mmCIF file of C-alpha atoms in Angstrom:
data_model
loop_
_atom_site.group_PDB
_atom_site.id
_atom_site.type_symbol
_atom_site.label_atom_id
_atom_site.label_comp_id
_atom_site.label_asym_id
_atom_site.label_seq_id
_atom_site.Cartn_x
_atom_site.Cartn_y
_atom_site.Cartn_z
ATOM 1 C CA MET A 1289 0.000 0.000 0.000
ATOM 2 C CA GLY A 1290 2.756 2.439 1.008
ATOM 3 C CA THR A 1291 4.832 1.613 -2.064
ATOM 4 C CA ALA A 1292 1.861 2.093 -4.382
ATOM 5 C CA ALA A 1293 1.028 5.452 -2.785
ATOM 6 C CA ALA A 1294 4.642 6.586 -3.150
ATOM 7 C CA THR A 1295 4.807 5.506 -6.794
ATOM 8 C CA HIS A 1296 1.350 6.704 -7.745
ATOM 9 C CA PRO A 1297 0.413 9.501 -5.322
ATOM 10 C CA ALA A 1298 -3.080 10.935 -5.410
ATOM 11 C CA VAL A 1299 -3.574 13.848 -7.801
ATOM 12 C CA SER A 1300 -6.081 16.679 -8.145
ATOM 13 C CA TYR A 1301 -6.787 18.172 -11.561
ATOM 14 C CA VAL A 1302 -7.895 21.815 -11.370
ATOM 15 C CA MET A 1303 -9.693 23.177 -14.449
ATOM 16 C CA PRO A 1304 -10.941 26.786 -14.695
ATOM 17 C CA VAL A 1305 -13.878 26.944 -17.125
ATOM 18 C CA TYR A 1306 -15.950 29.722 -18.682
ATOM 19 C CA ASN A 1307 -18.000 29.589 -21.904
ATOM 20 C CA GLU A 1308 -16.334 26.466 -23.274
ATOM 21 C CA ALA A 1309 -19.314 24.431 -24.506
ATOM 22 C CA ALA A 1310 -17.501 23.488 -27.709
ATOM 23 C CA TYR A 1311 -14.497 22.037 -25.874
ATOM 24 C CA ILE A 1312 -15.456 21.097 -22.300
ATOM 25 C CA GLU A 1313 -16.669 17.552 -22.980
ATOM 26 C CA ALA A 1314 -13.438 16.527 -24.708
ATOM 27 C CA ALA A 1315 -11.348 18.222 -22.008
ATOM 28 C CA ILE A 1316 -13.148 16.359 -19.199
ATOM 29 C CA ASP A 1317 -12.989 13.082 -21.124
ATOM 30 C CA SER A 1318 -9.219 13.418 -21.523
ATOM 31 C CA VAL A 1319 -8.802 13.872 -17.760
ATOM 32 C CA LEU A 1320 -11.045 10.985 -16.766
ATOM 33 C CA ALA A 1321 -9.403 8.678 -19.326
ATOM 34 C CA GLN A 1322 -5.923 9.041 -17.806
ATOM 35 C CA ARG A 1323 -4.074 5.746 -17.404
ATOM 36 C CA TYR A 1324 -2.917 6.326 -13.848
ATOM 37 C CA GLU A 1325 -3.152 3.951 -10.894
ATOM 38 C CA GLY A 1326 -3.308 6.526 -8.106
ATOM 39 C CA PRO A 1327 -6.456 8.213 -6.724
ATOM 40 C CA ARG A 1328 -7.734 11.084 -8.874
ATOM 41 C CA GLU A 1329 -10.230 13.906 -8.704
ATOM 42 C CA LEU A 1330 -11.217 16.690 -11.068
ATOM 43 C CA VAL A 1331 -12.065 20.087 -9.588
ATOM 44 C CA VAL A 1332 -13.909 22.174 -12.186
ATOM 45 C CA VAL A 1333 -13.797 25.868 -11.272
ATOM 46 C CA LEU A 1334 -16.870 27.164 -13.035
ATOM 47 C CA GLY A 1335 -17.512 30.737 -14.092
ATOM 48 C CA PRO A 1336 -21.069 31.937 -14.817
ATOM 49 C CA SER A 1337 -21.171 30.680 -18.407
ATOM 50 C CA THR A 1338 -23.898 31.666 -20.835
ATOM 51 C CA ASP A 1339 -23.361 29.099 -23.605
ATOM 52 C CA GLY A 1340 -24.495 25.867 -21.928
ATOM 53 C CA THR A 1341 -21.146 25.032 -20.318
ATOM 54 C CA THR A 1342 -22.621 25.103 -16.811
ATOM 55 C CA GLU A 1343 -25.304 22.563 -17.680
ATOM 56 C CA ARG A 1344 -22.794 20.247 -19.353
ATOM 57 C CA VAL A 1345 -20.421 20.330 -16.376
ATOM 58 C CA ALA A 1346 -23.277 19.835 -13.898
ATOM 59 C CA ALA A 1347 -24.452 16.770 -15.802
ATOM 60 C CA ARG A 1348 -20.957 15.295 -15.812
ATOM 61 C CA ALA A 1349 -20.507 15.948 -12.083
ATOM 62 C CA ALA A 1350 -23.860 14.326 -11.295
ATOM 63 C CA ALA A 1351 -22.805 11.204 -13.187
ATOM 64 C CA ASP A 1352 -19.234 10.914 -11.867
ATOM 65 C CA PRO A 1353 -18.250 11.320 -8.179
ATOM 66 C CA ARG A 1354 -14.669 12.132 -9.176
ATOM 67 C CA ILE A 1355 -15.830 15.552 -10.430
ATOM 68 C CA THR A 1356 -16.293 18.442 -7.995
ATOM 69 C CA ILE A 1357 -17.596 21.883 -8.971
ATOM 70 C CA VAL A 1358 -16.269 25.081 -7.381
ATOM 71 C CA GLU A 1359 -17.944 28.376 -8.307
ATOM 72 C CA ASN A 1360 -15.891 31.289 -9.653
ATOM 73 C CA PRO A 1361 -18.242 34.271 -10.071
ATOM 74 C CA GLN A 1362 -15.363 36.770 -10.488
ATOM 75 C CA LEU A 1363 -14.300 35.303 -13.872
ATOM 76 C CA SER A 1364 -10.676 35.633 -12.728
ATOM 77 C CA ILE A 1365 -8.427 32.713 -13.671
ATOM 78 C CA PRO A 1366 -5.954 33.190 -10.766
ATOM 79 C CA VAL A 1367 -8.812 33.529 -8.275
ATOM 80 C CA GLY A 1368 -10.456 30.438 -9.724
ATOM 81 C CA LEU A 1369 -7.233 28.428 -9.675
ATOM 82 C CA ASN A 1370 -6.627 29.322 -6.039
ATOM 83 C CA ARG A 1371 -10.178 28.317 -5.137
ATOM 84 C CA GLY A 1372 -9.696 25.042 -6.956
ATOM 85 C CA ILE A 1373 -6.373 24.331 -5.256
ATOM 86 C CA ARG A 1374 -7.809 25.071 -1.815
ATOM 87 C CA ALA A 1375 -10.764 22.775 -2.528
ATOM 88 C CA ALA A 1376 -8.529 19.996 -3.878
ATOM 89 C CA ALA A 1377 -8.024 16.973 -1.674
ATOM 90 C CA HIS A 1378 -4.544 15.952 -2.810
ATOM 91 C CA ASP A 1379 -0.990 17.292 -2.682
ATOM 92 C CA ILE A 1380 -0.145 17.026 -6.361
ATOM 93 C CA ILE A 1381 -2.014 19.651 -8.371
ATOM 94 C CA ILE A 1382 -2.356 19.286 -12.130
ATOM 95 C CA ARG A 1383 -3.665 22.357 -13.888
ATOM 96 C CA VAL A 1384 -5.712 21.677 -17.006
ATOM 97 C CA ASP A 1385 -7.705 24.013 -19.229
ATOM 98 C CA ALA A 1386 -10.976 23.528 -21.055
ATOM 99 C CA HIS A 1387 -9.145 24.252 -24.335
ATOM 100 C CA THR A 1388 -6.767 21.335 -23.780
ATOM 101 C CA GLU A 1389 -6.846 17.571 -24.214
ATOM 102 C CA LEU A 1390 -4.388 15.406 -22.282
ATOM 103 C CA PRO A 1391 -2.874 12.257 -23.790
ATOM 104 C CA ALA A 1392 -3.701 9.157 -21.753
ATOM 105 C CA ASP A 1393 -0.199 8.854 -20.268
ATOM 106 C CA TYR A 1394 0.148 12.537 -19.314
ATOM 107 C CA THR A 1395 -0.369 12.034 -15.576
ATOM 108 C CA SER A 1396 1.822 8.949 -15.215
ATOM 109 C CA LEU A 1397 4.685 10.568 -17.144
ATOM 110 C CA GLY A 1398 4.307 13.885 -15.359
ATOM 111 C CA VAL A 1399 4.178 12.485 -11.830
ATOM 112 C CA ALA A 1400 7.171 10.254 -12.564
ATOM 113 C CA SER A 1401 9.102 13.286 -13.852
ATOM 114 C CA LEU A 1402 8.068 15.319 -10.797
ATOM 115 C CA GLN A 1403 9.367 12.603 -8.495
ATOM 116 C CA ARG A 1404 12.553 12.024 -10.491
ATOM 117 C CA THR A 1405 13.558 15.698 -10.664
ATOM 118 C CA GLY A 1406 12.262 16.955 -7.328
ATOM 119 C CA ALA A 1407 10.717 19.916 -9.153
ATOM 120 C CA ALA A 1408 8.050 22.088 -7.576
ATOM 121 C CA SER A 1409 6.454 22.741 -10.950
ATOM 122 C CA LEU A 1410 6.883 21.142 -14.348
ATOM 123 C CA GLY A 1411 5.263 21.218 -17.734
ATOM 124 C CA GLY A 1412 5.672 20.008 -21.268
ATOM 125 C CA LEU A 1413 4.820 20.992 -24.816
ATOM 126 C CA MET A 1414 1.733 22.868 -25.946
ATOM 127 C CA VAL A 1415 0.746 21.276 -29.248
ATOM 128 C CA ALA A 1416 -1.800 23.615 -30.819
ATOM 129 C CA THR A 1417 -4.350 22.136 -33.210
ATOM 130 C CA GLY A 1418 -7.272 23.579 -35.139
ATOM 131 C CA ARG A 1419 -10.388 23.092 -37.220
ATOM 132 C CA GLY A 1420 -11.063 25.233 -40.247
ATOM 133 C CA ARG A 1421 -8.725 27.661 -41.980
ATOM 134 C CA VAL A 1422 -8.419 30.369 -39.305
ATOM 135 C CA GLN A 1423 -8.012 28.153 -36.243
ATOM 136 C CA THR A 1424 -5.613 25.879 -38.140
ATOM 137 C CA ALA A 1425 -3.521 28.913 -39.067
ATOM 138 C CA VAL A 1426 -3.579 30.109 -35.455
ATOM 139 C CA ALA A 1427 -2.462 26.667 -34.301
ATOM 140 C CA ARG A 1428 0.359 26.696 -36.835
ATOM 141 C CA ALA A 1429 1.449 30.113 -35.569
ATOM 142 C CA TYR A 1430 1.417 28.868 -31.965
ATOM 143 C CA ASN A 1431 3.669 25.983 -32.964
ATOM 144 C CA SER A 1432 5.990 28.165 -35.039
ATOM 145 C CA ARG A 1433 9.025 30.027 -33.761
ATOM 146 C CA PHE A 1434 7.770 32.990 -35.791
ATOM 147 C CA GLY A 1435 4.487 33.067 -33.871
ATOM 148 C CA LEU A 1436 4.993 32.879 -30.131
ATOM 149 C CA GLY A 1437 8.585 31.652 -30.231
ATOM 150 C CA GLY A 1438 11.108 31.534 -27.432
ATOM 151 C CA GLY A 1439 9.302 29.644 -24.679
ATOM 152 C CA ALA A 1440 10.469 26.059 -24.193
ATOM 153 C CA TYR A 1441 6.912 24.742 -24.205
ATOM 154 C CA HIS A 1442 6.445 25.880 -27.814
ATOM 155 C CA GLY A 1443 9.053 23.546 -29.230
ATOM 156 C CA ALA A 1444 12.146 22.815 -27.135
ATOM 157 C CA ALA A 1445 13.596 19.357 -27.706
ATOM 158 C CA SER A 1446 15.475 18.579 -24.486
ATOM 159 C CA GLU A 1447 14.352 18.571 -20.879
ATOM 160 C CA GLY A 1448 15.837 20.729 -18.181
ATOM 161 C CA PRO A 1449 15.271 23.701 -15.857
ATOM 162 C CA ALA A 1450 12.791 26.181 -17.308
ATOM 163 C CA GLU A 1451 11.614 29.765 -16.938
ATOM 164 C CA SER A 1452 7.996 28.674 -16.658
ATOM 165 C CA ALA A 1453 5.807 25.598 -17.082
ATOM 166 C CA TYR A 1454 2.856 25.209 -19.423
ATOM 167 C CA LEU A 1455 -0.265 24.400 -17.356
ATOM 168 C CA GLY A 1456 1.773 22.832 -14.571
ATOM 169 C CA ILE A 1457 2.054 19.653 -12.546
ATOM 170 C CA MET A 1458 2.838 21.080 -9.126
ATOM 171 C CA ARG A 1459 3.417 20.257 -5.480
ATOM 172 C CA ARG A 1460 1.018 21.871 -3.041
ATOM 173 C CA GLY A 1461 3.709 22.658 -0.442
ATOM 174 C CA PRO A 1462 5.793 25.029 -2.576
ATOM 175 C CA LEU A 1463 2.626 26.587 -4.027
ATOM 176 C CA GLU A 1464 1.356 27.439 -0.564
ATOM 177 C CA GLN A 1465 4.809 28.623 0.497
ATOM 178 C CA VAL A 1466 4.848 31.324 -2.209
ATOM 179 C CA GLY A 1467 1.178 32.228 -1.726
ATOM 180 C CA LEU A 1468 -0.448 30.425 -4.681
ATOM 181 C CA TYR A 1469 -1.358 32.434 -7.797
ATOM 182 C CA ASP A 1470 -1.306 36.238 -7.688
ATOM 183 C CA GLU A 1471 -4.988 37.181 -7.705
ATOM 184 C CA GLY A 1472 -4.144 40.713 -8.831
ATOM 185 C CA LEU A 1473 -3.241 39.420 -12.296
ATOM 186 C CA LYS A 1474 -5.637 38.626 -15.114
ATOM 187 C CA ARG A 1475 -3.067 37.150 -17.532
ATOM 188 C CA GLY A 1476 0.486 35.829 -17.207
ATOM 189 C CA GLU A 1477 -0.339 34.143 -13.909
ATOM 190 C CA ASP A 1478 1.571 30.947 -14.766
ATOM 191 C CA TRP A 1479 4.804 32.764 -15.591
ATOM 192 C CA GLU A 1480 4.558 34.967 -12.506
ATOM 193 C CA LEU A 1481 3.899 31.992 -10.191
ATOM 194 C CA ASN A 1482 6.861 30.092 -11.600
ATOM 195 C CA PHE A 1483 8.990 33.226 -11.262
ATOM 196 C CA ARG A 1484 8.232 33.318 -7.534
ATOM 197 C CA LEU A 1485 8.855 29.590 -7.201
ATOM 198 C CA ARG A 1486 12.287 29.993 -8.795
ATOM 199 C CA ALA A 1487 13.028 33.057 -6.649
ATOM 200 C CA ALA A 1488 12.215 30.975 -3.550
ATOM 201 C CA GLY A 1489 14.788 28.369 -4.602
ATOM 202 C CA HIS A 1490 12.447 25.798 -6.128
ATOM 203 C CA LEU A 1491 13.057 23.983 -9.388
ATOM 204 C CA VAL A 1492 10.820 24.563 -12.418
ATOM 205 C CA TRP A 1493 11.272 21.832 -15.028
ATOM 206 C CA PHE A 1494 10.464 21.290 -18.696
ATOM 207 C CA ASP A 1495 9.852 17.753 -19.961
ATOM 208 C CA PRO A 1496 9.086 17.446 -23.705
ATOM 209 C CA ALA A 1497 7.683 13.940 -23.163
ATOM 210 C CA LEU A 1498 4.569 15.723 -21.879
ATOM 211 C CA ARG A 1499 2.477 16.886 -24.829
ATOM 212 C CA VAL A 1500 -0.881 18.628 -24.479
ATOM 213 C CA ALA A 1501 -3.268 19.316 -27.355
ATOM 214 C CA TYR A 1502 -4.487 22.920 -27.238
ATOM 215 C CA TRP A 1503 -7.378 24.467 -29.193
ATOM 216 C CA PRO A 1504 -6.591 28.172 -29.794
ATOM 217 C CA ARG A 1505 -9.029 30.986 -30.625
ATOM 218 C CA ASP A 1506 -10.909 30.410 -33.867
ATOM 219 C CA THR A 1507 -11.761 33.912 -35.156
ATOM 220 C CA TRP A 1508 -9.709 36.993 -35.989
ATOM 221 C CA SER A 1509 -11.459 39.165 -33.405
ATOM 222 C CA LYS A 1510 -11.048 36.620 -30.600
ATOM 223 C CA LEU A 1511 -7.378 36.228 -31.440
ATOM 224 C CA ALA A 1512 -6.782 39.991 -31.428
ATOM 225 C CA ARG A 1513 -8.586 40.471 -28.098
ATOM 226 C CA GLN A 1514 -6.743 37.579 -26.486
ATOM 227 C CA PHE A 1515 -3.308 38.767 -27.572
ATOM 228 C CA ARG A 1516 -3.971 42.397 -26.713
ATOM 229 C CA ALA A 1517 -4.983 41.392 -23.179
ATOM 230 C CA THR A 1518 -1.964 39.108 -22.832
ATOM 231 C CA GLY A 1519 0.339 41.897 -24.005
ATOM 232 C CA ILE A 1520 -1.202 44.359 -21.542
ATOM 233 C CA TRP A 1521 -0.560 42.033 -18.623
ATOM 234 C CA ARG A 1522 2.987 41.303 -19.763
ATOM 235 C CA GLY A 1523 3.524 45.064 -19.763
ATOM 236 C CA GLU A 1524 2.172 45.117 -16.214
ATOM 237 C CA LEU A 1525 4.688 42.422 -15.225
ATOM 238 C CA VAL A 1526 7.483 44.485 -16.760
ATOM 239 C CA ARG A 1527 6.368 47.433 -14.631
ATOM 240 C CA ARG A 1528 6.545 45.195 -11.562
ATOM 241 C CA LEU A 1529 9.653 43.157 -12.323
ATOM 242 C CA GLY A 1530 11.597 45.218 -14.858
ATOM 243 C CA GLY A 1531 14.535 43.492 -16.525
ATOM 244 C CA ARG A 1532 13.727 40.153 -14.965
ATOM 245 C CA ASN A 1533 11.461 39.538 -17.966
ATOM 246 C CA SER A 1534 13.007 37.743 -20.945
ATOM 247 C CA LEU A 1535 14.190 39.946 -23.829
ATOM 248 C CA ARG A 1536 11.899 38.099 -26.266
ATOM 249 C CA TYR A 1537 8.909 39.879 -24.733
ATOM 250 C CA PHE A 1538 10.228 43.221 -25.989
ATOM 251 C CA ALA A 1539 10.330 42.281 -29.694
ATOM 252 C CA PRO A 1540 6.611 42.845 -30.561
ATOM 253 C CA PRO A 1541 6.405 46.284 -28.867
ATOM 254 C CA ALA A 1542 9.661 47.279 -30.598
ATOM 255 C CA LEU A 1543 8.038 46.287 -33.897
ATOM 256 C CA VAL A 1544 4.939 48.378 -33.156
ATOM 257 C CA LEU A 1545 7.061 51.404 -32.237
ATOM 258 C CA SER A 1546 9.180 51.061 -35.370
ATOM 259 C CA LEU A 1547 6.056 50.783 -37.550
ATOM 260 C CA VAL A 1548 4.552 53.923 -36.007
ATOM 261 C CA ALA A 1549 7.853 55.809 -36.341
ATOM 262 C CA SER A 1550 8.171 54.709 -39.967
ATOM 263 C CA LEU A 1551 4.650 55.873 -40.827
ATOM 264 C CA VAL A 1552 5.255 59.247 -39.175
ATOM 265 C CA LEU A 1553 8.547 59.689 -41.013
ATOM 266 C CA LEU A 1554 6.977 58.652 -44.320
ATOM 267 C CA VAL A 1555 4.203 61.228 -43.947
ATOM 268 C CA LEU A 1556 6.736 63.922 -43.044
ATOM 269 C CA GLU A 1557 8.820 63.063 -46.112
ATOM 270 C CA LEU A 1558 5.845 62.959 -48.468
ATOM 271 C CA THR A 1559 4.646 66.346 -47.249
ATOM 272 C CA GLY A 1560 8.126 67.846 -47.495
ATOM 273 C CA VAL A 1561 8.430 68.615 -43.793
ATOM 274 C CA VAL A 1562 11.536 66.413 -43.625
ATOM 275 C CA SER A 1563 13.944 66.160 -46.555
ATOM 276 C CA GLY A 1564 17.614 66.129 -47.444
ATOM 277 C CA TRP A 1565 20.155 65.051 -44.874
ATOM 278 C CA PRO A 1566 17.660 64.879 -41.966
ATOM 279 C CA ALA A 1567 15.692 62.307 -43.952
ATOM 280 C CA TRP A 1568 18.830 60.276 -44.610
ATOM 281 C CA LEU A 1569 19.759 60.516 -40.929
ATOM 282 C CA LEU A 1570 16.346 59.195 -39.898
ATOM 283 C CA SER A 1571 16.110 56.521 -42.607
ATOM 284 C CA PRO A 1572 17.291 53.631 -40.324
ATOM 285 C CA VAL A 1573 13.804 53.895 -38.775
ATOM 286 C CA TYR A 1574 12.561 51.967 -41.823
ATOM 287 C CA LEU A 1575 14.889 49.019 -41.199
ATOM 288 C CA GLY A 1576 12.643 47.194 -38.702
ATOM 289 C CA PRO A 1577 9.467 47.287 -40.848
ATOM 290 C CA VAL A 1578 11.403 46.372 -43.995
ATOM 291 C CA LEU A 1579 12.959 43.321 -42.337
ATOM 292 C CA TYR A 1580 9.570 42.330 -40.922
ATOM 293 C CA LEU A 1581 7.912 42.610 -44.330
ATOM 294 C CA ALA A 1582 10.731 40.507 -45.795
ATOM 295 C CA LEU A 1583 10.072 37.828 -43.184
ATOM 296 C CA LEU A 1584 6.349 37.838 -43.979
ATOM 297 C CA LEU A 1585 7.123 37.532 -47.680
ATOM 298 C CA VAL A 1586 9.346 34.493 -47.023
ATOM 299 C CA LEU A 1587 6.567 32.876 -44.994
ATOM 300 C CA LEU A 1588 4.084 33.643 -47.762
ATOM 301 C CA VAL A 1589 6.105 32.100 -50.611
ATOM 302 C CA ARG A 1590 7.508 29.135 -48.668
ATOM 303 C CA ARG A 1591 5.225 26.255 -49.552
ATOM 304 C CA SER A 1592 4.671 23.006 -47.694
ATOM 305 C CA SER A 1593 3.402 19.893 -49.420
ATOM 306 C CA GLY A 1594 -0.290 20.197 -50.287
ATOM 307 C CA GLU A 1595 -0.596 23.699 -48.838
ATOM 308 C CA ARG A 1596 -2.651 26.283 -50.709
ATOM 309 C CA PHE A 1597 -1.759 29.953 -51.135
ATOM 310 C CA ALA A 1598 -4.889 30.911 -49.138
ATOM 311 C CA ASP A 1599 -3.599 28.857 -46.189
ATOM 312 C CA ARG A 1600 -0.236 30.608 -46.271
ATOM 313 C CA LEU A 1601 -1.903 33.998 -46.555
ATOM 314 C CA THR A 1602 -4.093 33.243 -43.535
ATOM 315 C CA PHE A 1603 -1.051 32.081 -41.567
ATOM 316 C CA VAL A 1604 0.811 35.307 -42.352
ATOM 317 C CA GLY A 1605 -2.252 37.329 -41.354
ATOM 318 C CA VAL A 1606 -2.434 35.480 -38.050
ATOM 319 C CA ILE A 1607 1.243 36.199 -37.360
ATOM 320 C CA VAL A 1608 0.662 39.911 -37.956
ATOM 321 C CA VAL A 1609 -2.432 40.023 -35.720
ATOM 322 C CA MET A 1610 -0.579 38.196 -32.936
ATOM 323 C CA HIS A 1611 2.478 40.464 -33.051
ATOM 324 C CA LEU A 1612 0.714 43.795 -33.417
ATOM 325 C CA SER A 1613 -2.070 43.066 -30.899
ATOM 326 C CA TRP A 1614 0.399 41.777 -28.334
ATOM 327 C CA GLY A 1615 2.879 44.593 -28.953
ATOM 328 C CA ALA A 1616 0.249 47.343 -28.738
ATOM 329 C CA GLY A 1617 -1.152 45.791 -25.572
ATOM 330 C CA PHE A 1618 2.336 45.582 -24.055
ATOM 331 C CA LEU A 1619 2.978 49.283 -24.669
ATOM 332 C CA ARG A 1620 -0.325 50.198 -23.035
ATOM 333 C CA GLY A 1621 0.478 47.948 -20.048
ATOM 334 C CA VAL A 1622 3.927 49.478 -19.588
ATOM 335 C CA ALA A 1623 2.634 53.024 -19.998
ATOM 336 C CA VAL A 1624 -0.385 52.984 -17.688
ATOM 337 C CA GLY A 1625 -0.504 49.509 -16.134
ATOM 338 C CA ALA A 1626 -3.029 46.774 -16.739
ATOM 339 C CA ARG A 1627 -5.673 48.253 -14.430
ATOM 340 C CA ASP A 1628 -8.831 46.194 -15.032
ATOM 341 C CA ALA A 1629 -7.982 44.892 -18.516
ATOM 342 C CA VAL A 1630 -9.487 41.455 -19.172
ATOM 343 C CA ASP A 1631 -9.370 38.938 -21.982
ATOM 344 C CA ARG A 1632 -12.795 39.304 -23.581
ATOM 345 C CA SER A 1633 -12.198 36.690 -26.260
ATOM 346 C CA ARG A 1634 -14.457 34.206 -24.474
ATOM 347 C CA ILE A 1635 -17.086 36.792 -23.588
ATOM 348 C CA GLU A 1636 -17.701 38.289 -27.027
ATOM 349 C CA SER A 1637 -18.067 36.438 -30.338
#
């Protein structure tokens, strides 16, 4: 009994949910279908959904005693996660999202990695997938170094210490030691939690054997709102933590600033306000946008087997929306703080 408990300790899955009727059934199924010998429970932290999600979750909880519902009227992910963790019965917390589907061996591999490394928090790869042209292009951008890029969980090949962990398989003790998730944040809560864990001397680990299917936003407007909100909250974290943020976060806002500067300079040149040597002196301002346009052109003409031009064009459009929405949001967050900015991509169609 003791050996089994040590090898397969009990786990609590914590899933914040709001307006996810199209994805919630598959997400719950993937949790309940885990091939894991230890005790398990699923704590669904439920926001006041308006699309039928609440009824679907209630029906699943009524039919399966492993599912517990915790209410989250504030619609705050960090608040909901903390409520779920406090309601959880077990010491290993596995965060899952309604937009994700876990492979059947996710828990067994993750718990084994947690025990082997002694990490406080670990995660694996986000493998974005999509249906239809737009969501498929968004998924491709998520998986591309040109889209999100930089973070280990978007494509790193080897395991090791990490800056953050996607979703997170975590130990309750270290989480409680650092005060759980920061409830003052609306986005970026995972990165900020793992930052505090690392600052407290705990190990955060990346294991590419863990692969999670993720369904990204499926419309242009949802994508833009999501990335603008994420950029705003990253700007807020830069205000709080300064240079302790990775340099890769500063690339999209630098692009936005260079685009604005280039447009201003172009107008001044066309109207004759700036000419001659001052124009030549200021011409390096165009370098950033020109290089970015060159990159987009390469992505547009580079063809994969069976791929249509319309697919490549949509992919390039998605890249631009991601970068500009995130960069503009970041600048706003740095300038005035996040204040009450929220991700409205699940609230509005």
